[in-house]
Short mmCIF file of C-alpha atoms and ligand atoms in Angstrom, two decimals:
data_model
loop_
_atom_site.label_atom_id
_atom_site.label_comp_id
_atom_site.label_asym_id
_atom_site.label_seq_id
_atom_site.Cartn_x
_atom_site.Cartn_y
_atom_site.Cartn_z
CA MET A 12 76.94 100.01 81.50
CA SER A 13 74.65 99.24 84.45
CA ASP A 14 74.91 101.04 87.78
CA ALA A 15 74.55 97.76 89.68
CA PRO A 16 77.22 97.39 92.38
CA ARG A 17 80.42 95.80 91.09
CA ARG A 18 80.80 92.33 92.66
CA ILE A 19 84.26 91.98 94.16
CA LEU A 20 86.28 89.26 95.83
CA LEU A 21 88.90 90.65 98.21
CA ASP A 22 92.08 88.57 98.51
CA CYS A 23 94.11 90.00 101.39
CA ASP A 24 96.69 89.62 104.19
CA PRO A 25 95.32 91.77 107.05
CA GLY A 26 97.32 93.86 107.69
CA HIS A 27 96.24 97.33 108.84
CA ASP A 28 95.51 98.71 105.37
CA ASP A 29 93.92 95.40 104.27
CA ALA A 30 91.51 95.75 107.20
CA ILE A 31 90.53 99.24 106.03
CA ALA A 32 90.12 97.86 102.49
CA MET A 33 87.70 95.29 103.87
CA LEU A 34 85.68 97.95 105.69
CA LEU A 35 85.56 100.11 102.55
CA ALA A 36 84.42 97.17 100.42
CA TRP A 37 81.72 96.25 102.92
CA GLY A 38 80.45 99.76 103.52
CA SER A 39 80.41 101.15 99.99
CA PRO A 40 77.12 100.84 98.08
CA ALA A 41 79.05 100.87 94.79
CA VAL A 42 80.55 97.42 95.36
CA ASP A 43 79.15 94.15 96.56
CA LEU A 44 81.71 92.18 98.58
CA VAL A 45 81.03 88.53 97.71
CA ALA A 46 83.92 86.66 99.35
CA VAL A 47 87.21 87.16 101.19
CA THR A 48 90.31 85.00 100.83
CA THR A 49 93.55 85.28 102.76
CA VAL A 50 97.19 84.84 101.81
CA ALA A 51 100.41 84.81 103.83
CA GLY A 52 102.27 88.11 103.66
CA ASN A 53 102.06 90.72 106.39
CA ALA A 54 101.95 87.76 108.81
CA GLY A 55 101.63 84.00 108.57
CA ILE A 56 98.47 82.49 107.14
CA GLU A 57 96.93 81.57 110.50
CA ASN A 58 97.35 85.12 111.79
CA VAL A 59 96.07 86.93 108.71
CA THR A 60 93.08 84.58 108.52
CA ARG A 61 92.28 85.12 112.17
CA ASN A 62 92.67 88.87 111.61
CA ALA A 63 90.30 88.82 108.62
CA LEU A 64 87.62 87.11 110.71
CA GLY A 65 88.17 89.55 113.57
CA VAL A 66 87.79 92.52 111.23
CA ALA A 67 84.61 90.94 109.84
CA ARG A 68 83.20 90.94 113.37
CA VAL A 69 84.14 94.58 113.92
CA ALA A 70 82.43 95.59 110.65
CA GLY A 71 79.43 93.29 111.03
CA ILE A 72 80.34 91.41 107.85
CA ALA A 73 78.17 88.32 107.54
CA GLY A 74 76.64 86.08 104.91
CA ILE A 75 79.70 85.76 102.70
CA PRO A 76 82.44 83.08 102.71
CA PHE A 77 85.92 83.63 104.11
CA ALA A 78 88.59 81.08 103.13
CA ARG A 79 92.18 80.56 104.13
CA GLY A 80 94.53 80.60 101.16
CA ALA A 81 98.20 80.04 100.45
CA SER A 82 100.57 79.70 103.38
CA ARG A 83 103.66 80.46 101.29
CA PRO A 84 104.66 81.91 97.93
CA LEU A 85 104.80 79.72 94.81
CA VAL A 86 108.58 79.37 94.76
CA ARG A 87 110.18 81.35 97.56
CA HIS A 88 110.26 81.19 101.34
CA VAL A 89 107.73 83.21 103.30
CA GLU A 90 108.71 86.79 104.05
CA LEU A 91 106.60 88.64 106.62
CA ALA A 92 106.34 92.32 107.60
CA PRO A 93 106.37 92.55 111.42
CA ASP A 94 108.19 95.91 111.31
CA ILE A 95 105.10 97.45 109.71
CA HIS A 96 102.20 95.36 111.02
CA GLY A 97 103.54 93.83 114.27
CA ASP A 98 103.92 90.13 115.00
CA SER A 99 100.19 89.43 114.80
CA GLY A 100 99.90 91.19 111.44
CA LEU A 101 97.36 93.53 113.03
CA ASP A 102 98.97 94.84 116.20
CA GLY A 103 97.31 97.80 117.92
CA PRO A 104 93.55 97.45 118.42
CA ALA A 105 92.07 94.57 120.39
CA LEU A 106 90.39 92.15 118.00
CA PRO A 107 87.11 90.47 118.96
CA GLU A 108 86.66 86.73 118.70
CA PRO A 109 85.44 85.76 115.22
CA ALA A 110 81.73 85.23 114.73
CA LEU A 111 82.04 83.62 111.29
CA GLU A 112 83.06 80.05 110.54
CA LEU A 113 85.87 79.70 108.02
CA ASP A 114 84.83 78.17 104.70
CA PRO A 115 86.51 74.73 104.40
CA ARG A 116 87.76 75.36 100.85
CA HIS A 117 91.24 76.60 100.02
CA GLY A 118 91.18 80.28 99.09
CA ALA A 119 92.21 79.52 95.50
CA GLN A 120 89.31 77.07 95.22
CA LEU A 121 86.88 79.67 96.58
CA ILE A 122 88.13 82.12 93.94
CA VAL A 123 87.53 79.52 91.21
CA ASP A 124 84.10 78.58 92.54
CA THR A 125 83.02 82.22 92.93
CA VAL A 126 84.04 83.15 89.39
CA MET A 127 82.59 80.00 87.80
CA ALA A 128 79.27 80.38 89.63
CA ALA A 129 78.83 83.99 88.49
CA ASP A 130 78.00 85.25 85.02
CA PRO A 131 80.99 85.92 82.76
CA GLY A 132 82.35 89.40 83.35
CA GLU A 133 80.67 89.74 86.72
CA ILE A 134 83.43 89.22 89.29
CA THR A 135 86.29 91.64 89.87
CA LEU A 136 89.22 90.27 91.85
CA VAL A 137 90.86 92.75 94.21
CA PRO A 138 94.09 91.33 95.66
CA THR A 139 95.79 93.43 98.32
CA GLY A 140 98.53 90.97 99.28
CA ALA A 141 100.88 88.64 97.46
CA LEU A 142 99.29 87.36 94.26
CA THR A 143 99.74 83.69 95.20
CA ASN A 144 96.05 82.73 95.45
CA ILE A 145 95.12 84.51 92.23
CA ALA A 146 97.93 82.78 90.35
CA LEU A 147 96.98 79.40 91.82
CA ALA A 148 93.34 79.92 90.87
CA ALA A 149 94.26 80.79 87.28
CA ARG A 150 96.34 77.62 87.02
CA LEU A 151 93.78 75.47 88.85
CA GLU A 152 90.93 76.48 86.56
CA PRO A 153 92.02 78.42 83.45
CA ARG A 154 88.38 78.93 82.47
CA ILE A 155 88.16 81.64 85.13
CA VAL A 156 90.49 83.89 83.12
CA PRO A 157 88.04 84.98 80.42
CA ARG A 158 85.22 85.11 82.98
CA VAL A 159 86.88 87.58 85.37
CA ARG A 160 85.86 91.15 84.69
CA GLU A 161 89.13 92.61 85.91
CA VAL A 162 91.95 92.10 88.41
CA VAL A 163 92.65 95.32 90.32
CA PHE A 164 95.64 94.71 92.56
CA MET A 165 97.51 96.79 95.11
CA GLY A 166 101.17 96.26 94.47
CA GLY A 167 104.15 97.36 92.47
CA GLY A 168 104.65 100.82 91.06
CA VAL A 169 106.46 102.42 88.18
CA GLY A 170 108.55 104.82 90.25
CA GLY A 171 110.42 102.61 92.72
CA GLY A 172 109.79 100.21 95.56
CA ASN A 173 109.40 100.00 99.31
CA TRP A 174 110.87 96.53 100.00
CA SER A 175 113.86 97.05 97.73
CA ALA A 176 114.95 100.05 95.71
CA THR A 177 112.88 98.85 92.78
CA SER A 178 110.21 96.59 94.21
CA GLU A 179 107.11 96.71 96.33
CA PHE A 180 106.35 94.19 99.12
CA ASN A 181 103.34 92.35 97.63
CA ILE A 182 105.18 91.74 94.37
CA LEU A 183 108.62 91.08 95.79
CA ILE A 184 107.48 88.37 98.22
CA ASP A 185 105.93 86.32 95.39
CA PRO A 186 107.20 87.67 92.08
CA GLU A 187 106.39 84.45 90.20
CA ALA A 188 102.73 84.76 91.19
CA ALA A 189 102.69 88.41 90.14
CA HIS A 190 104.26 87.43 86.83
CA ILE A 191 101.44 84.95 86.22
CA VAL A 192 98.74 87.44 87.14
CA VAL A 193 99.92 90.35 84.98
CA ASN A 194 100.52 88.02 82.03
CA GLU A 195 97.18 86.21 82.08
CA ASP A 196 94.75 87.32 79.40
CA TRP A 197 92.41 89.27 81.66
CA PRO A 198 92.12 93.01 82.21
CA VAL A 199 94.53 93.95 84.97
CA THR A 200 95.01 97.24 86.77
CA MET A 201 98.05 97.95 88.92
CA VAL A 202 97.39 100.25 91.88
CA GLY A 203 100.95 100.80 93.01
CA LEU A 204 103.05 102.96 95.25
CA ASP A 205 102.89 105.84 92.75
CA VAL A 206 99.37 106.49 94.03
CA THR A 207 99.18 104.74 97.40
CA HIS A 208 102.09 106.80 98.74
CA ARG A 209 99.78 109.79 98.22
CA ALA A 210 96.85 108.25 100.14
CA LEU A 211 98.14 109.57 103.45
CA ALA A 212 96.32 109.45 106.77
CA THR A 213 96.94 113.11 107.60
CA PRO A 214 95.62 114.74 110.79
CA GLU A 215 92.71 116.13 108.73
CA VAL A 216 91.84 112.60 107.57
CA ARG A 217 92.12 111.32 111.15
CA ALA A 218 89.76 114.04 112.35
CA ARG A 219 87.18 113.04 109.73
CA ILE A 220 87.43 109.37 110.73
CA ASP A 221 87.26 110.18 114.43
CA GLY A 222 84.21 112.34 113.71
CA VAL A 223 82.26 109.30 112.51
CA GLY A 224 82.16 108.28 116.17
CA THR A 225 81.33 104.57 115.75
CA ALA A 226 83.17 101.48 117.00
CA PRO A 227 84.43 100.56 113.49
CA ALA A 228 85.69 104.12 113.00
CA ARG A 229 87.49 103.99 116.37
CA PHE A 230 88.99 100.68 115.27
CA VAL A 231 90.30 102.35 112.09
CA GLY A 232 91.73 105.15 114.23
CA GLU A 233 93.60 102.61 116.37
CA LEU A 234 94.88 100.85 113.25
CA LEU A 235 96.19 104.17 111.96
CA ASP A 236 97.82 104.99 115.32
CA PHE A 237 99.87 101.80 115.14
CA PHE A 238 100.54 102.07 111.41
CA GLY A 239 101.63 105.69 111.86
CA VAL A 240 104.29 104.76 114.40
CA THR A 241 105.73 101.88 112.37
CA TYR A 242 105.68 103.77 109.07
CA LEU A 243 107.54 106.66 110.66
CA ALA A 244 110.11 104.37 112.27
CA SER A 245 110.67 102.05 109.32
CA GLN A 246 110.11 104.22 106.25
CA GLY A 247 110.19 107.82 107.49
CA PHE A 248 106.60 108.72 106.61
CA VAL A 249 105.25 111.55 108.79
CA HIS A 250 101.71 110.41 107.92
CA PRO A 251 101.21 106.76 106.98
CA PRO A 252 100.28 105.74 103.44
CA VAL A 253 97.14 103.60 103.43
CA HIS A 254 97.70 101.40 100.39
CA ASP A 255 95.12 98.66 100.08
CA PRO A 256 91.79 100.52 100.17
CA VAL A 257 92.97 102.52 97.16
CA ALA A 258 92.53 99.37 95.02
CA VAL A 259 88.97 98.99 96.33
CA ALA A 260 88.29 102.68 95.72
CA ALA A 261 89.47 102.27 92.13
CA VAL A 262 86.56 99.87 91.60
CA ILE A 263 84.10 102.02 93.53
CA ASP A 264 84.74 105.23 91.61
CA PRO A 265 86.80 105.60 88.42
CA ALA A 266 87.35 109.27 89.26
CA VAL A 267 89.65 108.37 92.19
CA LEU A 268 92.59 107.30 89.99
CA GLU A 269 94.16 108.43 86.78
CA LEU A 270 94.92 105.23 84.86
CA ARG A 271 97.06 104.71 81.82
CA ALA A 272 97.08 101.67 79.54
CA ALA A 273 100.64 100.37 79.25
CA PRO A 274 102.49 97.11 78.66
CA LEU A 275 103.34 95.75 82.12
CA ASP A 276 105.55 92.90 83.28
CA VAL A 277 107.33 91.67 86.40
CA GLU A 278 111.10 91.19 86.62
CA LEU A 279 112.01 87.64 87.64
CA SER A 280 115.69 87.45 86.81
CA GLY A 281 117.23 90.79 87.77
CA THR A 282 119.96 90.66 90.41
CA LEU A 283 119.09 94.13 91.69
CA THR A 284 115.55 94.41 90.37
CA LEU A 285 113.75 91.19 91.33
CA GLY A 286 110.02 91.89 91.62
CA MET A 287 110.17 95.21 89.81
CA THR A 288 106.98 96.04 87.92
CA VAL A 289 108.06 97.40 84.57
CA ALA A 290 105.55 99.52 82.65
CA ASP A 291 106.44 100.73 79.18
CA LEU A 292 105.26 104.32 79.15
CA ARG A 293 107.24 105.41 76.10
CA ALA A 294 104.25 105.59 73.78
CA PRO A 295 100.48 105.20 73.96
CA ALA A 296 99.48 101.53 74.28
CA PRO A 297 97.50 100.02 71.41
CA GLU A 298 93.72 100.54 71.51
CA GLY A 299 92.10 98.06 73.93
CA HIS A 300 95.35 97.12 75.70
CA ARG A 301 94.35 95.05 78.74
CA GLN A 302 96.92 96.29 81.29
CA ARG A 303 96.62 99.65 83.08
CA VAL A 304 98.73 101.36 85.68
CA ALA A 305 97.62 104.03 88.14
CA LEU A 306 99.61 107.24 87.87
CA GLY A 307 97.47 109.84 89.63
CA ILE A 308 95.07 109.99 92.59
CA ASP A 309 92.43 112.35 93.91
CA ALA A 310 93.28 111.65 97.57
CA ASP A 311 90.42 113.77 98.93
CA LEU A 312 87.90 111.80 96.90
CA PHE A 313 89.52 108.55 98.06
CA TRP A 314 89.10 109.52 101.71
CA ASP A 315 85.52 110.69 101.03
CA HIS A 316 84.72 107.11 100.05
CA VAL A 317 86.40 105.66 103.15
CA VAL A 318 84.53 108.03 105.48
CA ASP A 319 81.25 107.41 103.64
CA ALA A 320 81.70 103.64 104.00
CA LEU A 321 82.34 103.97 107.73
CA GLU A 322 79.25 106.14 108.13
CA ARG A 323 77.16 103.56 106.30
CA ILE A 324 78.55 100.67 108.38
CA GLY A 325 77.54 102.56 111.51
CA ASP A 326 77.66 100.56 114.74
CA PRO A 327 76.93 96.93 113.86
CA ALA A 328 74.84 95.07 116.41
C1 BDR B 21 101.54 96.53 100.79
O1 BDR B 21 102.34 95.74 101.66
C2 BDR B 21 101.62 95.39 102.81
O2 BDR B 21 102.41 95.50 103.95
C3 BDR B 21 100.41 96.28 102.85
O3 BDR B 21 99.32 95.62 103.45
C4 BDR B 21 100.18 96.60 101.39
O4 BDR B 21 99.34 95.62 100.80
C5 BDR B 21 102.23 97.85 100.58
O5 BDR B 21 103.50 97.68 100.02
CA1 CA B 22 98.12 94.03 102.11
#
């Protein structure tokens, strides 16, 4: 396989950890960020889109399209996460005015166009919010399915949830979309709470980020300050888990995660278990099974990649 950077489209709802995912994707030489789409989730679509453009300015991201995507889940009412991310979706640091113009296309259309314009097997989709746009894109243009190299999403988990006892936020707010995405015939990797709850912004991690000494690194520090307070208050974490960049890191470096092939589905009819991601780990999956779940993480290596990306981004002009 070639060592050329993996071309990724980030579909996100910034969101503190989404913002860090965007910085990691932009700064890492192992991936080529080709487009960003937004989806309602941590905050409403206008806020998360505005936040994405603000983060782009902080990181000096230019020359790629950003498009606003779905304003609500496929079937259900919008559910936001102000207790974790604040009312803006990105409370804490001051955000600069955007420098980029929003692409006029719907996010789902940009996903379709990006995949169809690239060679088959070239584009990896990395969703770090509800899977609404990815599901819409697959329905809008089914020919993208065999052309996508892989979908690597942050969401779900095999060992319990964070928005209900069984279910994780990104999946629970749009379970129908998640059901579509894990059941489409493309390779799909679930980067769930089993690993992201171990990607903690400890004081040692904070010291490394602070040591970078650039404006984007200070921005990340301020994101983590806010995230740390809300995660302690709402979920009892002493150090906040930084979910979304783990999905990006999984594409950057296969050594970050321990993955296991397993049949995977999303519960749509449970009364207590709506949105649960169910992986069948009873026996090895058949050779070539297209669904994988993350079960282990090298957290030090993960943070090495985040710090390296920040160092490479430097202080954008
Ligand atoms: C996920 O939910 C969101 O609040 C975060 O941005 C992350 O994508 C974690 O459950
Ligand atoms: Ca997110």
